[in-house]
Coordinates of C-alpha atoms and ligand atoms in Angstrom, one line a residue:
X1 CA 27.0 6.1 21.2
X2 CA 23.4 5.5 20.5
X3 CA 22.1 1.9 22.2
X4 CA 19.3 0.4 20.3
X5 CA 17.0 -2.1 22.3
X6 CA 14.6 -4.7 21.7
X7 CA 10.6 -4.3 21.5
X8 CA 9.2 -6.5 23.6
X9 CA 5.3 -6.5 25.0
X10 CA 5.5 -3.3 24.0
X11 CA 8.6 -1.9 26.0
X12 CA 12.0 -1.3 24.8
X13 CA 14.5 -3.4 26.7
X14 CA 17.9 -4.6 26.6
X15 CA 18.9 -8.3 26.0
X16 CA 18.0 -10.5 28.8
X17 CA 22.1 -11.4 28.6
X18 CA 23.0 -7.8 28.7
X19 CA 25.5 -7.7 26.5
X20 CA 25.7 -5.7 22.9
X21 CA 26.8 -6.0 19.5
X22 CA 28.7 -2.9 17.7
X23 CA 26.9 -1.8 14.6
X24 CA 29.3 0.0 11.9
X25 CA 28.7 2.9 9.4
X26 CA 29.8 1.3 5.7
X27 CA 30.7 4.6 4.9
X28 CA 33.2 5.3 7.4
X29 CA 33.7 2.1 8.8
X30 CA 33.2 3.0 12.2
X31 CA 31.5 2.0 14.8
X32 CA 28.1 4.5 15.6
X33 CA 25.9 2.5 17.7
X34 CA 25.5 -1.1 20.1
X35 CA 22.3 -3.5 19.6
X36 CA 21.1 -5.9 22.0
X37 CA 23.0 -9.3 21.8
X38 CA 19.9 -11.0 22.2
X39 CA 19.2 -15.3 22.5
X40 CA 16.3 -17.3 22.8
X41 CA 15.6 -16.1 26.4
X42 CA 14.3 -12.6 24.5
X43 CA 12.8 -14.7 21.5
X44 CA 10.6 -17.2 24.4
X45 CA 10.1 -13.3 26.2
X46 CA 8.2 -11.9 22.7
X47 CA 6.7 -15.2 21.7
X48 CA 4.7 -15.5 25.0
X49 CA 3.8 -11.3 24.9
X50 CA 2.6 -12.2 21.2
X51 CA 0.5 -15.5 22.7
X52 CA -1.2 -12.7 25.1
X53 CA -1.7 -9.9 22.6
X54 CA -3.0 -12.6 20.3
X55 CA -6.6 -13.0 21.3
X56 CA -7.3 -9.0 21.1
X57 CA -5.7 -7.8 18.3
X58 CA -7.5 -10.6 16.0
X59 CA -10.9 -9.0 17.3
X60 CA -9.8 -6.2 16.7
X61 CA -11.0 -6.5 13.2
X62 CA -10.2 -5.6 9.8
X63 CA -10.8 -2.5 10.3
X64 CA -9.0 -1.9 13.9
X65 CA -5.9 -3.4 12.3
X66 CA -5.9 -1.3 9.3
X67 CA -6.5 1.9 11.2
X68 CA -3.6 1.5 13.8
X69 CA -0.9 0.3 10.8
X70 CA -1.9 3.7 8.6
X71 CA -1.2 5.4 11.5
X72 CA 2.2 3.6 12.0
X73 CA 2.4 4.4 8.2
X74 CA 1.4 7.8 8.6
X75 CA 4.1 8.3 11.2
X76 CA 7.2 6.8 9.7
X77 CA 5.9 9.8 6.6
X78 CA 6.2 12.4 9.4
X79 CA 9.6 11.5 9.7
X80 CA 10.7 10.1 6.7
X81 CA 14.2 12.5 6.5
X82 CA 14.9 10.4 9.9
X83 CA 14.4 7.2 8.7
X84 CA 16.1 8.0 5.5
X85 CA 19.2 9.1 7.2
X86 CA 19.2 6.4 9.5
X87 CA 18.8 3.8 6.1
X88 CA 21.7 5.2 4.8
X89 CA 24.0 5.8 7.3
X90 CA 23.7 1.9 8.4
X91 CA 23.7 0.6 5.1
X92 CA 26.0 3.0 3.3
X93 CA 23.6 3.1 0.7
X94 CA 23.2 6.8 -0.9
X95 CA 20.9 9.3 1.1
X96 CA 18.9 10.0 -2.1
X97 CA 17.8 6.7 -2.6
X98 CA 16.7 5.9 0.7
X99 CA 15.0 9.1 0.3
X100 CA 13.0 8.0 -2.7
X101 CA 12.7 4.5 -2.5
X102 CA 13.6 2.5 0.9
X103 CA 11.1 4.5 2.9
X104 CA 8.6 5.7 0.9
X105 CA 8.4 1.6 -0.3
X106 CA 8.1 0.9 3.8
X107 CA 5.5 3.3 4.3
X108 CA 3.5 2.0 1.0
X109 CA 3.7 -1.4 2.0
X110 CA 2.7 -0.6 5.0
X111 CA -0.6 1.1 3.6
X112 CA -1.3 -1.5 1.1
X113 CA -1.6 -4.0 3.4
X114 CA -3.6 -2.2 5.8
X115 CA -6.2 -1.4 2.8
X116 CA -5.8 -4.5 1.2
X117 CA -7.3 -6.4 4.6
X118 CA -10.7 -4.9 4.2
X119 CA -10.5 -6.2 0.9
X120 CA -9.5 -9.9 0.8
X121 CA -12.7 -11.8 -0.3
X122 CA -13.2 -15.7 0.9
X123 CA -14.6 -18.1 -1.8
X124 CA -17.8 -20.0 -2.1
X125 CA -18.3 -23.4 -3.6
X126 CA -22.2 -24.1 -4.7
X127 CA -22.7 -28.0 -5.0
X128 CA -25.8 -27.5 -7.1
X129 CA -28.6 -29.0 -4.6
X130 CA -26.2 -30.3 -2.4
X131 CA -24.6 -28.3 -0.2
X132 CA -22.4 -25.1 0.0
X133 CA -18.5 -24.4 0.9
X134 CA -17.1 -21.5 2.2
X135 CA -13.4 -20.7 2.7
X136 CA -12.9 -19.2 6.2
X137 CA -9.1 -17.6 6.7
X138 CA -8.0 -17.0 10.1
X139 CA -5.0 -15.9 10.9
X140 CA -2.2 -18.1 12.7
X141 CA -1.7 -17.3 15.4
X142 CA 2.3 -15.9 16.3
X143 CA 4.4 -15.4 12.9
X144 CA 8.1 -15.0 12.6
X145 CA 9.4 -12.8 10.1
X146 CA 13.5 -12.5 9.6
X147 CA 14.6 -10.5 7.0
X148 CA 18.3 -9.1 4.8
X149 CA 20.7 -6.1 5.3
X150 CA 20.3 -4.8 1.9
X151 CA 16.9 -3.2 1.7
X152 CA 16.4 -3.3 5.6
X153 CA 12.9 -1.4 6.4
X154 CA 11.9 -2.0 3.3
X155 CA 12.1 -5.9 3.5
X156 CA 10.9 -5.7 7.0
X157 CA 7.7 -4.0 6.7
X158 CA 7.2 -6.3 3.4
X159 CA 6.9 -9.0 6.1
X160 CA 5.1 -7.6 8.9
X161 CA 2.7 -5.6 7.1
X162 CA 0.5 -8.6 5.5
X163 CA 1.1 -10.5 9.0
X164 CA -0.3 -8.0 11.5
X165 CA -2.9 -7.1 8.4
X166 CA -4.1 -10.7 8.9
X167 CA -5.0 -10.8 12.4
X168 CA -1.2 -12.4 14.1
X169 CA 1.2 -11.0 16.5
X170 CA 4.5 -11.0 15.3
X171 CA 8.0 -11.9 16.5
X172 CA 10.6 -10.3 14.3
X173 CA 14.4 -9.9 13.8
X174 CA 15.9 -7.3 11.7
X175 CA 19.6 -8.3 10.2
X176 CA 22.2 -8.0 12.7
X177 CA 24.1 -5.5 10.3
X178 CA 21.7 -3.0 9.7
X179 CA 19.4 -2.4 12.4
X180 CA 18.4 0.5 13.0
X181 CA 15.2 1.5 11.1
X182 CA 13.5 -1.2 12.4
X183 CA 14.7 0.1 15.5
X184 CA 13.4 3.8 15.0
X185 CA 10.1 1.9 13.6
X186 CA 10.0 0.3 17.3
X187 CA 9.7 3.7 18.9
X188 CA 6.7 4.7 16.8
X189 CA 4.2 1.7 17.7
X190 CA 3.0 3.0 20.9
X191 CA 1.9 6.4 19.4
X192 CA 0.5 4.9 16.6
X193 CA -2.0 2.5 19.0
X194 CA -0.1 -1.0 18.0
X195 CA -1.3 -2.6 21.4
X196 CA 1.5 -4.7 23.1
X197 CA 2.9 -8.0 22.3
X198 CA 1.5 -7.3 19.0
X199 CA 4.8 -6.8 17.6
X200 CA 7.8 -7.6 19.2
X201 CA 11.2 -7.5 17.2
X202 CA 14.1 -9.0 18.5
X203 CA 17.9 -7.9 17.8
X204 CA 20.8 -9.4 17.3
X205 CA 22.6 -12.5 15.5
X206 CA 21.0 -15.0 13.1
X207 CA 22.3 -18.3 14.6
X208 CA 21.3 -16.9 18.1
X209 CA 18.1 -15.1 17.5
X210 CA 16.8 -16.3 13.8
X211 CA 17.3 -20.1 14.9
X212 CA 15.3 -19.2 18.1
X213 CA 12.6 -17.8 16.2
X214 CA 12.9 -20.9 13.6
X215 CA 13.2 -23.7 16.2
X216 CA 10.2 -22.1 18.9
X217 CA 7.3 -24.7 19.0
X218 CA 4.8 -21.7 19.7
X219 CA 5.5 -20.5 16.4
X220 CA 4.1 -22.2 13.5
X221 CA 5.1 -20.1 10.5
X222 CA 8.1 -18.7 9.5
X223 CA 8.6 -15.5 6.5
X224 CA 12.3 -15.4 5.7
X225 CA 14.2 -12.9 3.6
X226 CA 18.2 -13.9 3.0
X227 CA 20.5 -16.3 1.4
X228 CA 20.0 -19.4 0.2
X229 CA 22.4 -21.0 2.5
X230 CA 20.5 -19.6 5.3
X231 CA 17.0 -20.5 3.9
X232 CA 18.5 -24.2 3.8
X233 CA 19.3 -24.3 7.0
X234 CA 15.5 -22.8 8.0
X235 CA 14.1 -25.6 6.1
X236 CA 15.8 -28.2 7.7
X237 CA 14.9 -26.5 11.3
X238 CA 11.6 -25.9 10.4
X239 CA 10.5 -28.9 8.0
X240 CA 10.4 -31.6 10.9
X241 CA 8.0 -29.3 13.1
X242 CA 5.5 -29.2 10.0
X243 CA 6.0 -24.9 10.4
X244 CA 4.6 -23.3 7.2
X245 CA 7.5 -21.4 5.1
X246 CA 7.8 -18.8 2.5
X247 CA 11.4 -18.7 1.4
X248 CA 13.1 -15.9 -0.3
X249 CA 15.9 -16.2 -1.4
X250 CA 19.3 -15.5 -3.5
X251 CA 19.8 -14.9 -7.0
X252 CA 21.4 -14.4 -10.1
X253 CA 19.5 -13.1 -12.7
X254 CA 19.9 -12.9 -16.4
X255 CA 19.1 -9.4 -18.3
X256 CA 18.7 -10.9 -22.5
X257 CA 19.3 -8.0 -24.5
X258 CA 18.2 -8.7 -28.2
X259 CA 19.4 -6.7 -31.2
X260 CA 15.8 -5.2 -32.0
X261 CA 15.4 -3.4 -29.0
X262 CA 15.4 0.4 -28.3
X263 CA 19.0 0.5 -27.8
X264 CA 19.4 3.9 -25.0
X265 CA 16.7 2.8 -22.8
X266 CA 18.0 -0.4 -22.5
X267 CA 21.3 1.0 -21.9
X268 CA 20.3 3.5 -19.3
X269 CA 18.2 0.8 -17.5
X270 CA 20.9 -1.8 -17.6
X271 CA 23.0 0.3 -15.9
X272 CA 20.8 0.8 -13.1
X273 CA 19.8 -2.8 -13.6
X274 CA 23.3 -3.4 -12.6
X275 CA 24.7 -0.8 -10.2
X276 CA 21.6 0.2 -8.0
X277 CA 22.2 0.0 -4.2
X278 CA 25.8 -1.0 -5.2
X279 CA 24.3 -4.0 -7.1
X280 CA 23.1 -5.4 -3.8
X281 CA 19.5 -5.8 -4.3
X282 CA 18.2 -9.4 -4.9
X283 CA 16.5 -8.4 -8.3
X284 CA 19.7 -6.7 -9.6
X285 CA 20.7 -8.0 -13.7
X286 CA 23.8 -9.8 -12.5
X287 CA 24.5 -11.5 -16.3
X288 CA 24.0 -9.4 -19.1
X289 CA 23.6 -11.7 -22.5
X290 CA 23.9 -9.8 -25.1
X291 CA 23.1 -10.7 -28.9
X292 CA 26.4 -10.8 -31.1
X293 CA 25.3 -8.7 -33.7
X294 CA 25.2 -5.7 -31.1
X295 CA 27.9 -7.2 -28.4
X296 CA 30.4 -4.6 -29.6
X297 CA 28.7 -1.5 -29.8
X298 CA 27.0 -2.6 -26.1
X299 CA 29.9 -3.3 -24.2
X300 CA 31.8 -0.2 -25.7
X301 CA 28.8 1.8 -24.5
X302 CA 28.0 0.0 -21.3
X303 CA 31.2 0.4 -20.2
X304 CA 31.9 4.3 -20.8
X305 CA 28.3 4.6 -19.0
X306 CA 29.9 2.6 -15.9
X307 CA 33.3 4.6 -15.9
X308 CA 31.5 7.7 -15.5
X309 CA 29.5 6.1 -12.2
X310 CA 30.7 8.0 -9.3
X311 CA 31.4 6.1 -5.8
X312 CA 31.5 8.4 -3.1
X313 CA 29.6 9.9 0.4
X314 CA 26.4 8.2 0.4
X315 CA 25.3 12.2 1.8
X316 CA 26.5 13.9 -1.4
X317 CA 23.8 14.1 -4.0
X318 CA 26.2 13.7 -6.9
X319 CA 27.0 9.8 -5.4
X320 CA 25.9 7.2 -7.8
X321 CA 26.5 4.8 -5.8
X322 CA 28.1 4.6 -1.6
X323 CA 29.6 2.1 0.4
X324 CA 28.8 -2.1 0.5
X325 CA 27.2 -3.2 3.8
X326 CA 30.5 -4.3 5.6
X327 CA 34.1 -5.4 5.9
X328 CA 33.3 -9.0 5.3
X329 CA 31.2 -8.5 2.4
X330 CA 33.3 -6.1 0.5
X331 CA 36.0 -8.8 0.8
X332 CA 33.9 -11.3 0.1
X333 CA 32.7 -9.6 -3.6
X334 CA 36.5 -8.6 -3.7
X335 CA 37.3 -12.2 -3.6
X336 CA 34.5 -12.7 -5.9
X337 CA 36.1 -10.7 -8.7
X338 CA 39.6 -12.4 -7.7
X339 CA 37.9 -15.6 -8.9
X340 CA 36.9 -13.9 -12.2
X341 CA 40.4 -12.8 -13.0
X342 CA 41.6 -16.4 -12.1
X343 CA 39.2 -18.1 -14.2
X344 CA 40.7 -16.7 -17.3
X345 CA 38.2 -13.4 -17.2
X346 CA 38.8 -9.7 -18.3
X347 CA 37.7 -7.0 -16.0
X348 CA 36.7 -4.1 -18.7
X349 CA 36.0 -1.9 -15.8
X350 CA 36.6 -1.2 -11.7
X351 CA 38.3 -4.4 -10.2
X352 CA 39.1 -2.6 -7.3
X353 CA 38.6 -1.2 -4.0
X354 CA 37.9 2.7 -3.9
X355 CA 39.6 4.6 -1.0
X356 CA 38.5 7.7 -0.3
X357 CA 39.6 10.8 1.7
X358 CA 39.2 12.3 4.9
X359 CA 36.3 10.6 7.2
X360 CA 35.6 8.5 5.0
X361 CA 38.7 6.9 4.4
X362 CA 38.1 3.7 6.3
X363 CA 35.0 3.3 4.1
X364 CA 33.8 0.4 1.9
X365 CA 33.3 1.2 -1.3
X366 CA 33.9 -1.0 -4.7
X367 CA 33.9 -0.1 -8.2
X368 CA 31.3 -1.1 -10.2
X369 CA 33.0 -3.9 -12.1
X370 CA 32.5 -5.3 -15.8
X371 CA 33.8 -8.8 -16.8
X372 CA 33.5 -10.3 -20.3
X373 CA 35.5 -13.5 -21.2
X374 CA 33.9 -16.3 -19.4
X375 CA 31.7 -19.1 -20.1
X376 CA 27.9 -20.1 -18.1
X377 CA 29.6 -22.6 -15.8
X378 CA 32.2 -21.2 -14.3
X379 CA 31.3 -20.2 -10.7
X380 CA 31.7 -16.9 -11.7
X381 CA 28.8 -16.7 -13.6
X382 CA 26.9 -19.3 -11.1
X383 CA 27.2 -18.5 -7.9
X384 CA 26.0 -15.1 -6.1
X385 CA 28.3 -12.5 -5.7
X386 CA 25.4 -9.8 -4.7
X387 CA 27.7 -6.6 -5.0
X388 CA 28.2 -4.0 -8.0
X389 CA 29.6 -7.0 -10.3
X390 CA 28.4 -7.8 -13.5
X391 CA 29.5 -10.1 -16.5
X392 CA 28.9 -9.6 -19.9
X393 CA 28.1 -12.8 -22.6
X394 CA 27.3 -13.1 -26.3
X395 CA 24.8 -14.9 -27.8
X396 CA 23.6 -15.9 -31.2
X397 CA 20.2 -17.2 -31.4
X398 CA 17.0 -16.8 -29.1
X399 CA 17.4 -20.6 -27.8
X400 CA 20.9 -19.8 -27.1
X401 CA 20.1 -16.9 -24.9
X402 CA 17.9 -19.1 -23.1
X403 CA 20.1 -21.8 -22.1
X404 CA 22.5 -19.2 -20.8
X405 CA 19.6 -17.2 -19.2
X406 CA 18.6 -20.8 -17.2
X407 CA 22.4 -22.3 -16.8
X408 CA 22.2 -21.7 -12.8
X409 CA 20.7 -22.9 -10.3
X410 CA 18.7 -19.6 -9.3
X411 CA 15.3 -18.5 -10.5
X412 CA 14.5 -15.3 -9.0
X413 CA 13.8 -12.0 -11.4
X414 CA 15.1 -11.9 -15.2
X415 CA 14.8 -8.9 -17.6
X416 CA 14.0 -8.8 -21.2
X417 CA 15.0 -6.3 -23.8
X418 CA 12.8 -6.5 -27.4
X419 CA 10.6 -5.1 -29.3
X420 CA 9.1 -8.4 -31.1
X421 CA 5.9 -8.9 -29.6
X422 CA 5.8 -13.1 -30.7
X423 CA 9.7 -13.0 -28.5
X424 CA 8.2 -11.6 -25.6
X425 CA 5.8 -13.9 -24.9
X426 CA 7.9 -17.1 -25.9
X427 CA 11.1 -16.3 -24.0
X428 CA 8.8 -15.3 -20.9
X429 CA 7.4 -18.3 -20.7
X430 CA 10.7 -20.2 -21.0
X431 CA 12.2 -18.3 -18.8
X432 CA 13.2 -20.2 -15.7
X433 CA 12.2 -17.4 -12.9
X434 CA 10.0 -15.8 -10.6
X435 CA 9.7 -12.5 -12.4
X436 CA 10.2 -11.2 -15.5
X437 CA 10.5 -7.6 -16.5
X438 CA 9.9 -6.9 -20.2
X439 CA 11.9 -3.7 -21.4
X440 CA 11.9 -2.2 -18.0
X441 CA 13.3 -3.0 -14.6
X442 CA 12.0 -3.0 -10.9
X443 CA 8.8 -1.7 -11.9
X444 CA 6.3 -3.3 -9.1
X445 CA 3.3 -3.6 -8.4
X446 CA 2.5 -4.8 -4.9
X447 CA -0.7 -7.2 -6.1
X448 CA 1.7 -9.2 -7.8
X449 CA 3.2 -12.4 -7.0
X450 CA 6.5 -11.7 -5.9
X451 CA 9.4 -15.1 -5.4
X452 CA 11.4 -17.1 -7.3
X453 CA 12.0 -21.1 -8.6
X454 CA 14.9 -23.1 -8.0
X455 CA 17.8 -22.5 -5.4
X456 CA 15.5 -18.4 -5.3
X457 CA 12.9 -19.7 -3.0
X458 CA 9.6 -21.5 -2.2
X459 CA 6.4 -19.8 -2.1
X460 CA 5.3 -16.0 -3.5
X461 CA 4.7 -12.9 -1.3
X462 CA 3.1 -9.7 -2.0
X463 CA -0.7 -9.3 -2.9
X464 CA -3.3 -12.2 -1.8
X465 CA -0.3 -14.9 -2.0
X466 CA 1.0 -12.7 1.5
X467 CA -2.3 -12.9 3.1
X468 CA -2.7 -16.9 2.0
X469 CA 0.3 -17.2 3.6
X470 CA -0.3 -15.8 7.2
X471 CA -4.0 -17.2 7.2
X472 CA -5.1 -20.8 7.6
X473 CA -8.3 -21.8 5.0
X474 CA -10.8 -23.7 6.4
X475 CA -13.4 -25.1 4.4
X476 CA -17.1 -24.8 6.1
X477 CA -19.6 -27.1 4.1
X478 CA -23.0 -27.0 5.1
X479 CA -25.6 -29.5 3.6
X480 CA -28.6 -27.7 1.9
Ligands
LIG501 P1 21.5 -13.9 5.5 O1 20.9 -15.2 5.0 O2 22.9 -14.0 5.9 O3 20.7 -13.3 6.6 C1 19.3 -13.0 6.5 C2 18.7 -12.9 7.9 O4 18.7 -14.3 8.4 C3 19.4 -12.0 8.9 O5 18.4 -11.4 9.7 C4 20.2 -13.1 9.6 O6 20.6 -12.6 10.9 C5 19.3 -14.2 9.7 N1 19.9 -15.5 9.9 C6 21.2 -15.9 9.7 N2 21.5 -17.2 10.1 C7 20.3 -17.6 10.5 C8 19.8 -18.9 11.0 N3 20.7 -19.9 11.2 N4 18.5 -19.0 11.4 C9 17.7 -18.0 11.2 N5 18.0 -16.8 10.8 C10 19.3 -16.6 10.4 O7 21.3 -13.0 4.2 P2 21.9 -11.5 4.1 O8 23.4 -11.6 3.9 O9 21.4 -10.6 5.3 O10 21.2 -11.0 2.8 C11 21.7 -11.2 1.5 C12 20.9 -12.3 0.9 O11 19.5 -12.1 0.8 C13 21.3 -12.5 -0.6 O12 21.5 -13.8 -0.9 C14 20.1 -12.0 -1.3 O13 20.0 -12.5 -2.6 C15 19.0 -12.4 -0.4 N6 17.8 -11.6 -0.7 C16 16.7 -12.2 -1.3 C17 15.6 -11.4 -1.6 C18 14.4 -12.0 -2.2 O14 13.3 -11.4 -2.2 N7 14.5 -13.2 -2.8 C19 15.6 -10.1 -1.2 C20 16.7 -9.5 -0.6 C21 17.8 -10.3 -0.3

């Protein structure tokens, strides 16, 4: 049984407490591999090897940094079938996709941020005869980044790559249920010249090891990934000790499908708008509103296209989609769809737990489920369910599609199907969200601002808005 450890000052080592967690396979349900139990002894261990390696890897440079994180980059490419089999195994997400987009997305963010470094400009303010103003970014200091199960090296390096990029050390914890890229990523830092203490992730569970990162005076700033219920509790840890925060958080995003617009791309995008990574991504179309003049023809359609989804090994190519991260979350979106049926909805599709055969009969896999039949305020169509569930609503008019499209609390990603140029600008506007995709889905960009409004978060990552975040501005102004 493989036994993951922690990086810390640049060594692997087991929890200070010695003891381990198991870590299960989705697709079989069994246990492959133990991670370090770790508690804030390990977390108070990597914060102080980050306060050492602090100093150095800042003068390092721009150009120090971004050489030894292509490297890192350049070695997680070498191995991508590895890391790839590794992401799926863990997360029971099909091989294929991990293939072609958790790793190659970890590797890229990793290189963006390592190019976009020797590119982020400080401003100038000219007071005429004055006096000027310059704004001088330096980074932090120590950063902690936590980060979800669902797209787990993917999310991570999202995190760390803008931090080390801007001159901190890092002290990081992977979830607790998927592991073990991060863990492969750990064994790759010494080859790739990341100097010890530089970054230092810690494993294990989120009350233990998150709260120790988010309560640890020596660590000012805090980049979280996760739930909303989770972020909450962050803020409340984190708000008295002034730390600075950049929330992201749940979702439960509206797709507004109008009658004008190019009906089979819509339709092969909503599916995978729905169903991707067994509808467990935080930007996934969870409430499809659908103009009534077209309601019948897309629901007849929608569903024969989700019927003919195939749930099965996450290895065999011909999987659409694999298992759900774990036991407790396929009962939990179970439950979820339990609700549905007891608030008066029709499941048109799924419903159910798949079993499979052979090894992977202890699995955890769900069919992708369609409900129609309920209104915006039932919980079902307000509270996350983050699994392959979606619900299906009619609408008449373009205002009416927008009050749906903003009846929750949430205000991550939304998606927009028209062709009417005047729509397009109006409804994105009024859209209450983040992100809005305009007849296409999960196309990104990584200069863009990237979070949501509401109950989804507070602050933006990607692009500059990362690199504000893990830098301080000071204004220098010097009398002419
Ligand atoms: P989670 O909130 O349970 O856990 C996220 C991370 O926080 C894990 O590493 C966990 O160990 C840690 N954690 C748990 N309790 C903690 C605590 N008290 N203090 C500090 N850290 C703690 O979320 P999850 O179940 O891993 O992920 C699913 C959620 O993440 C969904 O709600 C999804 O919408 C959200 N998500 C959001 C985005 C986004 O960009 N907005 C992206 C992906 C996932």
């Amino acid at each position: 049984m493989e036994q993951l450890l922690n990086l810390i000052d640049g060594e692997l080592r087991s929890a200070v407490g010695g003891t381990s967690l198991d870590v299960y396979a989705p697709a079989t349900g069994q246990v492959y591999a133990q991670l370090p139990d770790s508690d804030d002894r390990d977390v108070h261990a990597a914060t102080e090897a980050a306060h050492r390696a602090f100093p150095a890897w800042n003068a390092l440079g721009r150009e120090g940094r971004s050489a030894a994180m292509l490297r890192l980059a350049q070695l997680i490419e070498d191995d991508l079938e590895g890391f790839a089999q590794d992401e799926s195994r863990d997360n029971g997400k099909p091989l294929a996709l991990a293939r072609r987009v958790d790793i190659p997305r970890a590797i890229a963010n990793l290189r963006f941020f390592a190019t976009a470094i020797l590119h982020f400009p400080s401003e100038a303010h000219l007071m005429d005869d004055v006096a000027v103003n310059y704004t001088d970014r330096q980074p932090i200091g120590v950063v902690g980044c936590i980060s979800p199960w669902n797209l787990p090296l993917y999310l991570f390096t999202w995190k760390i790559a803008p931090a080390l990029a801007a001159g901190n050390c890092v002290v990081a914890k992977p979830s607790e249920v998927t592991p073990l890229t991060a863990f492969r990523m750990s064994r790759l830092c010494k080859a790739a010249g990341i100097p010890p203490g530089v970054l230092n992730i810690v494993h294990g569970l989120g009350p233990k090891v998150g709260a120790a990162i988010t309560a640890h005076p020596c660590i000012p700033a805090i980049s979280f990934t996760g739930g909303t219920r989770t972020g909450a509790e962050i803020a409340r840890v984190a708000a008295p000790m002034f730390k600075k925060l950049s929330l992201e958080l749940g979702g439960k995003n509206p797709v507004l499908v109008f009658a004008d617009c190019d009906f089979e791309e819509m339709l092969d995008t909503t599916v995978r708008s729905s169903f991707t990574n067994q509808g467990q991504i935080c930007l996934c179309g969870s409430r499809i509103l659908v103009e009534r003049s077209i309601h019948t023809r897309f629901r007849d359609a929608f569903v024969e296209r989700v019927k003919a989804l195939r749930v099965g090994d996450p290895n065999a190519a011909e999987s659409d989609l694999g298992a759900v991260v774990s036991h407790g979350h396929m009962e939990k979106v179970l439950g979820c769809i339990e609700l549905a049926r007891s608030e008066g909805g029709t499941v048109l599709c799924g419903g159910e737990r798949v079993m499979l055969d052979g090894a992977l009969k202890d699995g955890w896999y769900i069919a992708p489920t369609v409900i129609e039949g309920l209104g915006p305020q039932c919980r079902t169509n307000q509270e996350e369910i983050f699994g392959p569930v979606v619900t299906l609503q009619p609408f008449d008019t373009e205002a009416d599609a927008l009050a749906l499209a903003n009846a929750t609390s949430y205000g991550l990603a939304s998606v927009v199907w028209t062709r009417d140029v005047q729509r397009t600008h109006r409804v994105a506007r009024a859209l209450q969200a983040g992100i809005v995709w305009v007849n296409c889905w999960m196309v990104r960009d990584l200069r863009t601002p990237f979070g949501g409004v509401k109950q989804s978060g507070v602050g933006r990552e990607g692009g500059v808005d990362a690199l504000r975040f893990f830098t301080e501005a000071k204004n220098v102004c010097i009398k002419l």
